[in-house]
Short mmCIF file of C-alpha atoms in Angstrom, two decimals:
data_model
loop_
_atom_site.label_atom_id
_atom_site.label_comp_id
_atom_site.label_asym_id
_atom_site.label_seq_id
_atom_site.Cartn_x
_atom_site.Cartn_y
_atom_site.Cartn_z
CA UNK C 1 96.85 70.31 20.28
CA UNK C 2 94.85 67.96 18.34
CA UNK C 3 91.22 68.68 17.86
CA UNK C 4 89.24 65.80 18.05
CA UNK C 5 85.53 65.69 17.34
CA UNK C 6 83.00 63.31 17.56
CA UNK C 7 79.76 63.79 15.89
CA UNK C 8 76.95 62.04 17.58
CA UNK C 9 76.73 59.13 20.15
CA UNK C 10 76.44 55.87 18.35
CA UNK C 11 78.11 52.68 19.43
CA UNK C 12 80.60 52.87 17.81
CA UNK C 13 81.96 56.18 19.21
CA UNK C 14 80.71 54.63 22.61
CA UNK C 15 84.39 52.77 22.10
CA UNK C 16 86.15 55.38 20.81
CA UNK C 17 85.06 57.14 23.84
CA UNK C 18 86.11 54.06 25.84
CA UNK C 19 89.49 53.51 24.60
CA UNK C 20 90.47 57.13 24.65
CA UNK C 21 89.36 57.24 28.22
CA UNK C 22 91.54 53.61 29.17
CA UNK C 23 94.43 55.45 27.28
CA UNK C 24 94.27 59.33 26.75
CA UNK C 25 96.35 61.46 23.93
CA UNK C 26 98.36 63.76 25.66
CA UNK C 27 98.00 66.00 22.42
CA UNK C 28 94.33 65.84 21.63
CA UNK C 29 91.39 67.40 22.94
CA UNK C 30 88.28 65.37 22.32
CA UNK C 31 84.38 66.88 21.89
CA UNK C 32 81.38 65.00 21.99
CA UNK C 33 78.42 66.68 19.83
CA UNK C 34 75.58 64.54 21.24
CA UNK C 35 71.66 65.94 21.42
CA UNK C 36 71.32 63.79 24.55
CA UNK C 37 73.10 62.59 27.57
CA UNK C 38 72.13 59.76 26.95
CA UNK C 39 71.74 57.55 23.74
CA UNK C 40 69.56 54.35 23.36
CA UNK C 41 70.91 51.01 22.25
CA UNK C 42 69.06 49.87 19.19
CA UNK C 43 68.99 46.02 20.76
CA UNK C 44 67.43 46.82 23.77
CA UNK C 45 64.58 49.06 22.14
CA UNK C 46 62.23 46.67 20.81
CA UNK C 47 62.67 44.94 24.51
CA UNK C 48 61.56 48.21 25.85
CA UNK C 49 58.88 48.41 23.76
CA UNK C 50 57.12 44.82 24.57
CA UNK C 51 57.55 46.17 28.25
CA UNK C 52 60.31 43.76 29.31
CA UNK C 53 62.41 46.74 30.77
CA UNK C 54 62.24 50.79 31.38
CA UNK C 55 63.82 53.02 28.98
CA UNK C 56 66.75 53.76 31.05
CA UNK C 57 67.77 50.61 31.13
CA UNK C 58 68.28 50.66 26.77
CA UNK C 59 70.29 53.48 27.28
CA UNK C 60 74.11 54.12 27.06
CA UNK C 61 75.47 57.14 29.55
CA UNK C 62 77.39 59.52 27.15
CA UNK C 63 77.68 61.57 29.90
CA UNK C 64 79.64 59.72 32.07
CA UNK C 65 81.94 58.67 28.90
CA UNK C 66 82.68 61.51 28.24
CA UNK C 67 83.92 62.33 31.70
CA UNK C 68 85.92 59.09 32.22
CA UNK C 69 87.35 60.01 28.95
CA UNK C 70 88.11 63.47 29.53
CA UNK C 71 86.12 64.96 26.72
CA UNK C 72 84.05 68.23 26.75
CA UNK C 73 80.00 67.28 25.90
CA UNK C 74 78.28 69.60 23.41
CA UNK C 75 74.41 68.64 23.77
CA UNK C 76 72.99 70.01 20.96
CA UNK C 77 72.42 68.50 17.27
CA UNK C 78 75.39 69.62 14.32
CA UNK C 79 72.94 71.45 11.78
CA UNK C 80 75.84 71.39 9.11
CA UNK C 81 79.30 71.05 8.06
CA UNK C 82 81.90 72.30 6.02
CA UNK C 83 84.60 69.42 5.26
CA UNK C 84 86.43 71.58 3.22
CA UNK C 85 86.73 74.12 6.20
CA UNK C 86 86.63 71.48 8.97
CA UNK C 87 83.91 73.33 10.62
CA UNK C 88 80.85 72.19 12.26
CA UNK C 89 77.75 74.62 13.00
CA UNK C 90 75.54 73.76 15.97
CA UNK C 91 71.99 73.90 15.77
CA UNK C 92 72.35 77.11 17.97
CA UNK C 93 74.70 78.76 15.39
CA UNK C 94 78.40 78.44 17.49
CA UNK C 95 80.45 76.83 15.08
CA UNK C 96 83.76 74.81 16.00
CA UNK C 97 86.69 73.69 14.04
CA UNK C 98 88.43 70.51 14.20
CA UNK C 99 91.62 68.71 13.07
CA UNK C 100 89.95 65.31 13.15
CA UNK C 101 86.40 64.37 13.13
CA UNK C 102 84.26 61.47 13.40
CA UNK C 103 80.62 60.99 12.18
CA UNK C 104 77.67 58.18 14.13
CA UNK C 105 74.98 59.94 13.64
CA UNK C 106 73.13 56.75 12.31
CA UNK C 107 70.44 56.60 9.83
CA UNK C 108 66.68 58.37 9.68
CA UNK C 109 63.92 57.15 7.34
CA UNK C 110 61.98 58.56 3.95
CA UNK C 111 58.66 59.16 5.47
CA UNK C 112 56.01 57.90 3.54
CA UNK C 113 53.95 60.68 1.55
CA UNK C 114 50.30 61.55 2.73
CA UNK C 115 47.42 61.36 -0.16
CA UNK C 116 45.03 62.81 2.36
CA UNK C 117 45.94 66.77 2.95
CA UNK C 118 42.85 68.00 5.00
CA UNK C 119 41.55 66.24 7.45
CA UNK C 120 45.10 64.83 9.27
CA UNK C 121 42.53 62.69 11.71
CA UNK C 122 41.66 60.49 9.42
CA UNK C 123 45.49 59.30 9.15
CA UNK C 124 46.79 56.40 10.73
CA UNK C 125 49.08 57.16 14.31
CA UNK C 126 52.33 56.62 12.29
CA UNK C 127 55.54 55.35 14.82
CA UNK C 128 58.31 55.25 12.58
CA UNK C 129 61.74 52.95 13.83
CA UNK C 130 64.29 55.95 13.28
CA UNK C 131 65.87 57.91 14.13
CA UNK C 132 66.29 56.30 18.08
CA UNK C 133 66.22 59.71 19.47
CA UNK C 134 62.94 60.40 18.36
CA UNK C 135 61.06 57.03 19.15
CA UNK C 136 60.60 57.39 22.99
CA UNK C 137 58.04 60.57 22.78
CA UNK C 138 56.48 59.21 20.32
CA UNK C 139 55.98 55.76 21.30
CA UNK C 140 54.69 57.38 24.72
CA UNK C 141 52.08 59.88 22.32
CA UNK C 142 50.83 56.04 20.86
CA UNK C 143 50.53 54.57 24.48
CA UNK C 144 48.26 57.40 25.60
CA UNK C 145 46.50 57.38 22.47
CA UNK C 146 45.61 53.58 23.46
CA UNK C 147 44.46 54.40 27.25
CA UNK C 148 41.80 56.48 25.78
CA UNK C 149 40.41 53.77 23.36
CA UNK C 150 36.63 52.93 24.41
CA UNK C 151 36.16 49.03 25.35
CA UNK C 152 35.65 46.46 22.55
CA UNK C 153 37.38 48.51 19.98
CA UNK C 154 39.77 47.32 17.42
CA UNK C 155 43.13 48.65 16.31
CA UNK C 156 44.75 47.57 13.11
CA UNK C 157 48.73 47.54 13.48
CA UNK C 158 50.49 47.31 10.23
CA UNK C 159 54.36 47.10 10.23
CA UNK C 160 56.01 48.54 6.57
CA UNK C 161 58.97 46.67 6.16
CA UNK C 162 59.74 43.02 6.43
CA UNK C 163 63.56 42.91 7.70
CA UNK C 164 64.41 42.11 11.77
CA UNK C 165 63.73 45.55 12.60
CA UNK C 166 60.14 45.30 10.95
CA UNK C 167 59.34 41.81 12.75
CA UNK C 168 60.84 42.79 15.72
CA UNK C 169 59.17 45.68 16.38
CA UNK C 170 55.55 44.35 15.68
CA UNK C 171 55.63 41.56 17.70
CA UNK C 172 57.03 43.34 20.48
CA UNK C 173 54.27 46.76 19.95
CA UNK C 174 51.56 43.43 19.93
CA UNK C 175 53.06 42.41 22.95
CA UNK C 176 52.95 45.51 24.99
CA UNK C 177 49.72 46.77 23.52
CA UNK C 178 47.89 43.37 24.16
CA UNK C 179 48.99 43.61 27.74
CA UNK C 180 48.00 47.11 27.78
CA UNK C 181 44.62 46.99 26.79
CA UNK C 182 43.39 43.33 26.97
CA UNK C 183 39.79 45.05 26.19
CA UNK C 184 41.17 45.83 22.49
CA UNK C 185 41.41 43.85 20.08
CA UNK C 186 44.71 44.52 18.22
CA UNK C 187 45.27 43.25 14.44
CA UNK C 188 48.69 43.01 13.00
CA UNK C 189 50.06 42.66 9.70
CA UNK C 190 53.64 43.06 8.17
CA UNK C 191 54.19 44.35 4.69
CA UNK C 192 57.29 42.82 2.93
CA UNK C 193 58.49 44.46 -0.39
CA UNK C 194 60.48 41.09 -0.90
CA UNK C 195 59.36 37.95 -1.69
CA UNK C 196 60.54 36.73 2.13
CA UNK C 197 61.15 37.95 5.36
CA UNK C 198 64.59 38.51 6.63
CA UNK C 199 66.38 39.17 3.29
CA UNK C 200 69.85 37.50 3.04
CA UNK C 201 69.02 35.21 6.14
CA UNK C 202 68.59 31.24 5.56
CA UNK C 203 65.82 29.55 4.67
CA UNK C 204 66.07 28.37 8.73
CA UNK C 205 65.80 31.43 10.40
CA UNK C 206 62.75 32.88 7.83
CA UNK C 207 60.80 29.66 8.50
CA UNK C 208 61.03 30.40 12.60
CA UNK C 209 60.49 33.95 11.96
CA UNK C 210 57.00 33.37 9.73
CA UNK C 211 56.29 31.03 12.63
CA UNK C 212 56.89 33.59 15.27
CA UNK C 213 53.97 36.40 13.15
CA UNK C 214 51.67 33.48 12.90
CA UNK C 215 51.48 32.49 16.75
CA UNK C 216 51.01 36.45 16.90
CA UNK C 217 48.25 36.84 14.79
CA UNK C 218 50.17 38.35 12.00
CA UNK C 219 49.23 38.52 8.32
CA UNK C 220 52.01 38.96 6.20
CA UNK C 221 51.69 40.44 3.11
CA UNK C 222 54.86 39.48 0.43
CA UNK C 223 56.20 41.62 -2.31
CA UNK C 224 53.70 44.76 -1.28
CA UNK C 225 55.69 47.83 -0.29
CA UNK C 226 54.01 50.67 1.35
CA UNK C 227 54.13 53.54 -0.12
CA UNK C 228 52.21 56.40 1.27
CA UNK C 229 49.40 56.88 4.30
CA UNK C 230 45.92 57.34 3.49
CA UNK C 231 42.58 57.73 5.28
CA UNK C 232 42.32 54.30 7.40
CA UNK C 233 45.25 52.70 5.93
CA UNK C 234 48.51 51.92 3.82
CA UNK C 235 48.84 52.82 0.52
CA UNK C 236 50.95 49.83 -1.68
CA UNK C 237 52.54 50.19 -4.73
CA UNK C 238 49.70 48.90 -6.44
CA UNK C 239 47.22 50.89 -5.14
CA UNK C 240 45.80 48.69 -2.69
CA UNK C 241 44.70 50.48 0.53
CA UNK C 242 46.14 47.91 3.26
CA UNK C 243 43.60 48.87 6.56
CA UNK C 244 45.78 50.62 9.23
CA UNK C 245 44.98 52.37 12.42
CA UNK C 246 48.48 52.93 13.55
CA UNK C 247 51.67 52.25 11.06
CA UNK C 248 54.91 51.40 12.30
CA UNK C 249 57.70 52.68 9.92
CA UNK C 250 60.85 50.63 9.35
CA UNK C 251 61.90 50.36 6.06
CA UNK C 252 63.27 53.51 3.54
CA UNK C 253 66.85 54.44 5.91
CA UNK C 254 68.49 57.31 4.14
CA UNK C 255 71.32 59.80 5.41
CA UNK C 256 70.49 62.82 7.27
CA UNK C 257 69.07 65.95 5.04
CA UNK C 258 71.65 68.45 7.02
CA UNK C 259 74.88 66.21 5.55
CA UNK C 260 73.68 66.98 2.44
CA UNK C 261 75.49 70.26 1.53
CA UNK C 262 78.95 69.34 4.10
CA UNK C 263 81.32 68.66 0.94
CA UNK C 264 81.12 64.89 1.56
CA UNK C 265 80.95 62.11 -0.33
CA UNK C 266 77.73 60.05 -0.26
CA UNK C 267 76.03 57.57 -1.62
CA UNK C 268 72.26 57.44 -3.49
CA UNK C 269 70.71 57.55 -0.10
CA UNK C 270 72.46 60.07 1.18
CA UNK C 271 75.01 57.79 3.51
CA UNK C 272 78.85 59.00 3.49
CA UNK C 273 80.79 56.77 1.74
CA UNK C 274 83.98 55.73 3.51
CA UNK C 275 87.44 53.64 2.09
CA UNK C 276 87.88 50.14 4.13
CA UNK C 277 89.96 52.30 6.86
CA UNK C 278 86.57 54.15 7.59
CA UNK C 279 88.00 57.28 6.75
CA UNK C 280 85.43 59.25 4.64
CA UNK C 281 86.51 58.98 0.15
CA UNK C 282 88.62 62.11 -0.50
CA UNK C 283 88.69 63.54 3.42
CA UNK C 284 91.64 62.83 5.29
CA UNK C 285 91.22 62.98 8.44
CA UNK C 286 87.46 62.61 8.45
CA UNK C 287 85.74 59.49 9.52
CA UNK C 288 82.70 57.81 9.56
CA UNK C 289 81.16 54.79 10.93
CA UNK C 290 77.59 52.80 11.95
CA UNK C 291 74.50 53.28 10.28
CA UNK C 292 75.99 56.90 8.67
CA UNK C 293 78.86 55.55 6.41
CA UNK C 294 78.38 53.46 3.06
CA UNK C 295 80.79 50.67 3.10
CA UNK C 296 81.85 49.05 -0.43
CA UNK C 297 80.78 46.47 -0.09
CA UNK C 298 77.28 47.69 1.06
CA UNK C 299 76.46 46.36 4.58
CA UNK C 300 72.96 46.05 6.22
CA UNK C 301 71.94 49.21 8.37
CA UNK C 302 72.09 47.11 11.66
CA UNK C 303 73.80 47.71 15.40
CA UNK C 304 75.93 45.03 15.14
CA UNK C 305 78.10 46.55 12.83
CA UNK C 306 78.72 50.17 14.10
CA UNK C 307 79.56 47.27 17.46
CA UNK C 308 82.04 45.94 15.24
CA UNK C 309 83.39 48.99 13.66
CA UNK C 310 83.66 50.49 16.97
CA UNK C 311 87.31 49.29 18.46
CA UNK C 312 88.21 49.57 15.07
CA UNK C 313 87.77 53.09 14.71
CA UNK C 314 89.44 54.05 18.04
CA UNK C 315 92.60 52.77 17.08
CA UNK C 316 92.62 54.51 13.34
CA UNK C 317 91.18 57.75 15.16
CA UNK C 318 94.42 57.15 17.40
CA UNK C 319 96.55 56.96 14.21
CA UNK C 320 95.30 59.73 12.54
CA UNK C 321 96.33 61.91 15.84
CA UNK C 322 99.32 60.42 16.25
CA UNK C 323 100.04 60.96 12.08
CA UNK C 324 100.35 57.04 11.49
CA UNK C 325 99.29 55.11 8.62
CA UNK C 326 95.55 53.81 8.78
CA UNK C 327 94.74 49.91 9.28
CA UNK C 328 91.58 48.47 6.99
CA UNK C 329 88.63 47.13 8.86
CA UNK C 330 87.34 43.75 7.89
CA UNK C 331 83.88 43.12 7.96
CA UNK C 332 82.40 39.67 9.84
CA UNK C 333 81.57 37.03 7.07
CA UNK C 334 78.47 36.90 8.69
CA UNK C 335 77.06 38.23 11.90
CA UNK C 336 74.54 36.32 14.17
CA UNK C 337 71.39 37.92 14.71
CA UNK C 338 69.04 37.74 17.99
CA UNK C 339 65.31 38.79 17.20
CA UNK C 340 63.05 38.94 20.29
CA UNK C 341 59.38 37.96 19.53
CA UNK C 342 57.51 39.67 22.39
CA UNK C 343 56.52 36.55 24.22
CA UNK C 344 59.92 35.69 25.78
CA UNK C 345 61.39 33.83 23.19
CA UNK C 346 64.04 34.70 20.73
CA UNK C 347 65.23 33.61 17.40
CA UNK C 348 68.89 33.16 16.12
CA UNK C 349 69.65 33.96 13.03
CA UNK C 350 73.36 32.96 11.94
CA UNK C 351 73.48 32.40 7.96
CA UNK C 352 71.72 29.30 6.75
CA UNK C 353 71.21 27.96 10.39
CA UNK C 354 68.06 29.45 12.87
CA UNK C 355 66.80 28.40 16.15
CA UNK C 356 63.97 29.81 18.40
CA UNK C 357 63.30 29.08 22.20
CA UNK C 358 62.99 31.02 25.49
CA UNK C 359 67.09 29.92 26.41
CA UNK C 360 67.79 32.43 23.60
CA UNK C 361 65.58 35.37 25.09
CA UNK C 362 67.86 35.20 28.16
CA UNK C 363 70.89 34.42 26.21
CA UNK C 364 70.19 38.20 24.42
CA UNK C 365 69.11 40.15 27.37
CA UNK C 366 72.59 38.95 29.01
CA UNK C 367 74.67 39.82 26.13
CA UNK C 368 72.08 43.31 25.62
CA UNK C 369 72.81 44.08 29.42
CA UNK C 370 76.30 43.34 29.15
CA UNK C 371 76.78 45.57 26.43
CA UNK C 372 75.45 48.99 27.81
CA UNK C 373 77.13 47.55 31.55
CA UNK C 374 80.06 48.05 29.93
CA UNK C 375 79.73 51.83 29.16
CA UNK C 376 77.83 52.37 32.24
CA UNK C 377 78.53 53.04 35.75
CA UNK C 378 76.00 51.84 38.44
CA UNK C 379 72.56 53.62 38.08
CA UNK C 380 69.27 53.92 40.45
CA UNK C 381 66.85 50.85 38.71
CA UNK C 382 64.23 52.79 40.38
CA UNK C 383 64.15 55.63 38.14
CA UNK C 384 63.11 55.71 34.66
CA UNK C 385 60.42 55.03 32.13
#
């Protein structure tokens, strides 16, 4: 028998887990190495976050895939791995071998450094976008934080980084915050390291997006990169202090620190680089896709890709247990990209051409929905945060 494994629950192993449960290998048994039982779909989180729907409802049953697909479920993070040795160590020290394994782990972020060491306090609440796993507690820490504010107060929210994610999130934390605590006044402004929002989109879809912050309130600050917190605030590369009460993270994705020492090949940030068949450089047998794995060349850290890589990677992770010869994966010219703006409307983003308007909001909560339908069965809509 084939061992199989699967290291975390990203969506791309979501159809690797879908495929092998449609059409099984005979010869391989297939483990899941998942913290949770249940992983979040980055498209529907910044929807959750503006309030627009519970948590459970942004979240992708691993559980259930795995049992449709016949695969044993490990909950528990990988601490490290030996490529070489084609071992994996849990965090609780078992360690497992495997004939094949798979890596979509996604991406966390380089924390900014602190310039204030003893009084913590004086800090800025600091929610930063990854990794997924992390952002419900802490998003919930930041909403009771806000119940206890006194009336008439005002909170300064400052968003460090200026891509979708960045936008995205602000507007929608505005949203929900706003709606929270009408009695509070809450601020926002978006630092950009580039000269313009949305790097590599159109001129289009940048002038709809700087439209979007403005109807929000937001002051956008171009070509300023935050560096580090400080008391009350942001600390640029300048050595401006931007005022912040709470900070939301989003820019800085590296690899994860406990890849570092597994014998793979990775790039600058720490990502494992992988050939066009997504099989990790100089490991046969090894694979990696989403977030995790540096494509040549580079691709944005977004969903949509570990989406496409998905199928693909079933069907080579099929070849590789059936010893057949690996297909390339091609990546989409372009991709289009849906960016909620916390006020039910939605902007498109496809190359040079960008549109805005409510009819898009529903057009991406269909297609969100869809998506995590599909890996689903029926669940209580009751339940859940």
């Amino acid at each position: 028998m084939i061992e199989l494994t699967l290291i975390g629950a990203g969506h791309a192993h979501a159809f690797v887990l879908e495929a092998f449960a449609r059409m099984p290998e005979p010869d391989v048994n297939l483990t899941v190495i998942s913290e949770s039982r249940l992983a979040a779909y980055s498209g529907s989180v910044p929807a959750w976050l503006a309030g627009q729907c519970r948590l459970r409802e942004t979240q992708i049953d691993v559980a259930g895939l795995c049992q449709r697909a016949g695969a044993r479920l490990i909950e528990q993070r990988a601490a490290h791995v030996n490529a070489a040795a084609r071992e994996i160590t849990l965090e609780s020290g078992e360690r497992l071998n495997f004939d094949l394994a798979s890596f979509n782990v996604g991406a966390t972020l380089r924390h900014p450094d602190t310039m204030q060491e003893q009084d913590d306090s004086a800090l800025p609440f600091m929610l930063a976008m990854r990794p997924l796993s992390a952002l419900a507690p802490r998003w919930q820490t930041l909403c009771a934080r806000v119940d206890a504010l006194p009336r008439e107060s005002v909170q300064r929210v400052v968003s460090v980084g200026g891509g979708a994610a960045g936008c995205e999130t602000l507007l929608a934390v505005l949203a929900e915050l706003r709606a929270r605590r009408p009695d509070v006044r809450f601020e926002g402004a978006l630092l950009s390291a580039d000269g313009a929002l949305l790097p590599g989109a159109g001129k289009l879809p940048r002038m709809l997006l700087g439209r979007a912050l403005r109807r929000a309130g937001v002051h956008v600050h171009s070509g300023i990169r935050g560096e580090a917190l400080t008391s009350g605030g942001v600390l640029s590369q300048h050595g401006d202090n931007i005022a912040a009460d709470i900070v939301l993270w989003a820019t800085g994705a590296v690899g994860h620190e406990w890849l570092s020492e597994s014998g793979l090949a990775r790039d600058r940030r720490g990502f494992i680089k992988v050939a066009p068949t997504l099989e990790a450089s100089g490991q046969q047998g090894i694979f990696a896709a989403g977030d995790c794995a540096a494509f040549e060349p580079a691709l944005p850290k977004a969903g949509v890709y570990a989406v496409r890589m998905g199928p693909h990677l079933a069907a080579n992770l099929r070849r590789a247990s059936r010893h057949e010869p690996l297909t390339a994966w091609q990546p989409p010219r372009r991709v289009l990209a849906l960016i909620g703006t916390g006020d039910g409307r939605a902007i498109a983003s496809y190359g040079a051409l960008g549109a805005s308007g409510k009819w898009l909001w529903r057009a991406k909560k269909r297609i969100d929905e869809r998506f995590i339908a599909r890996f689903n069965p029926p669940f209580d809509n009751g339940s859940g945060a």
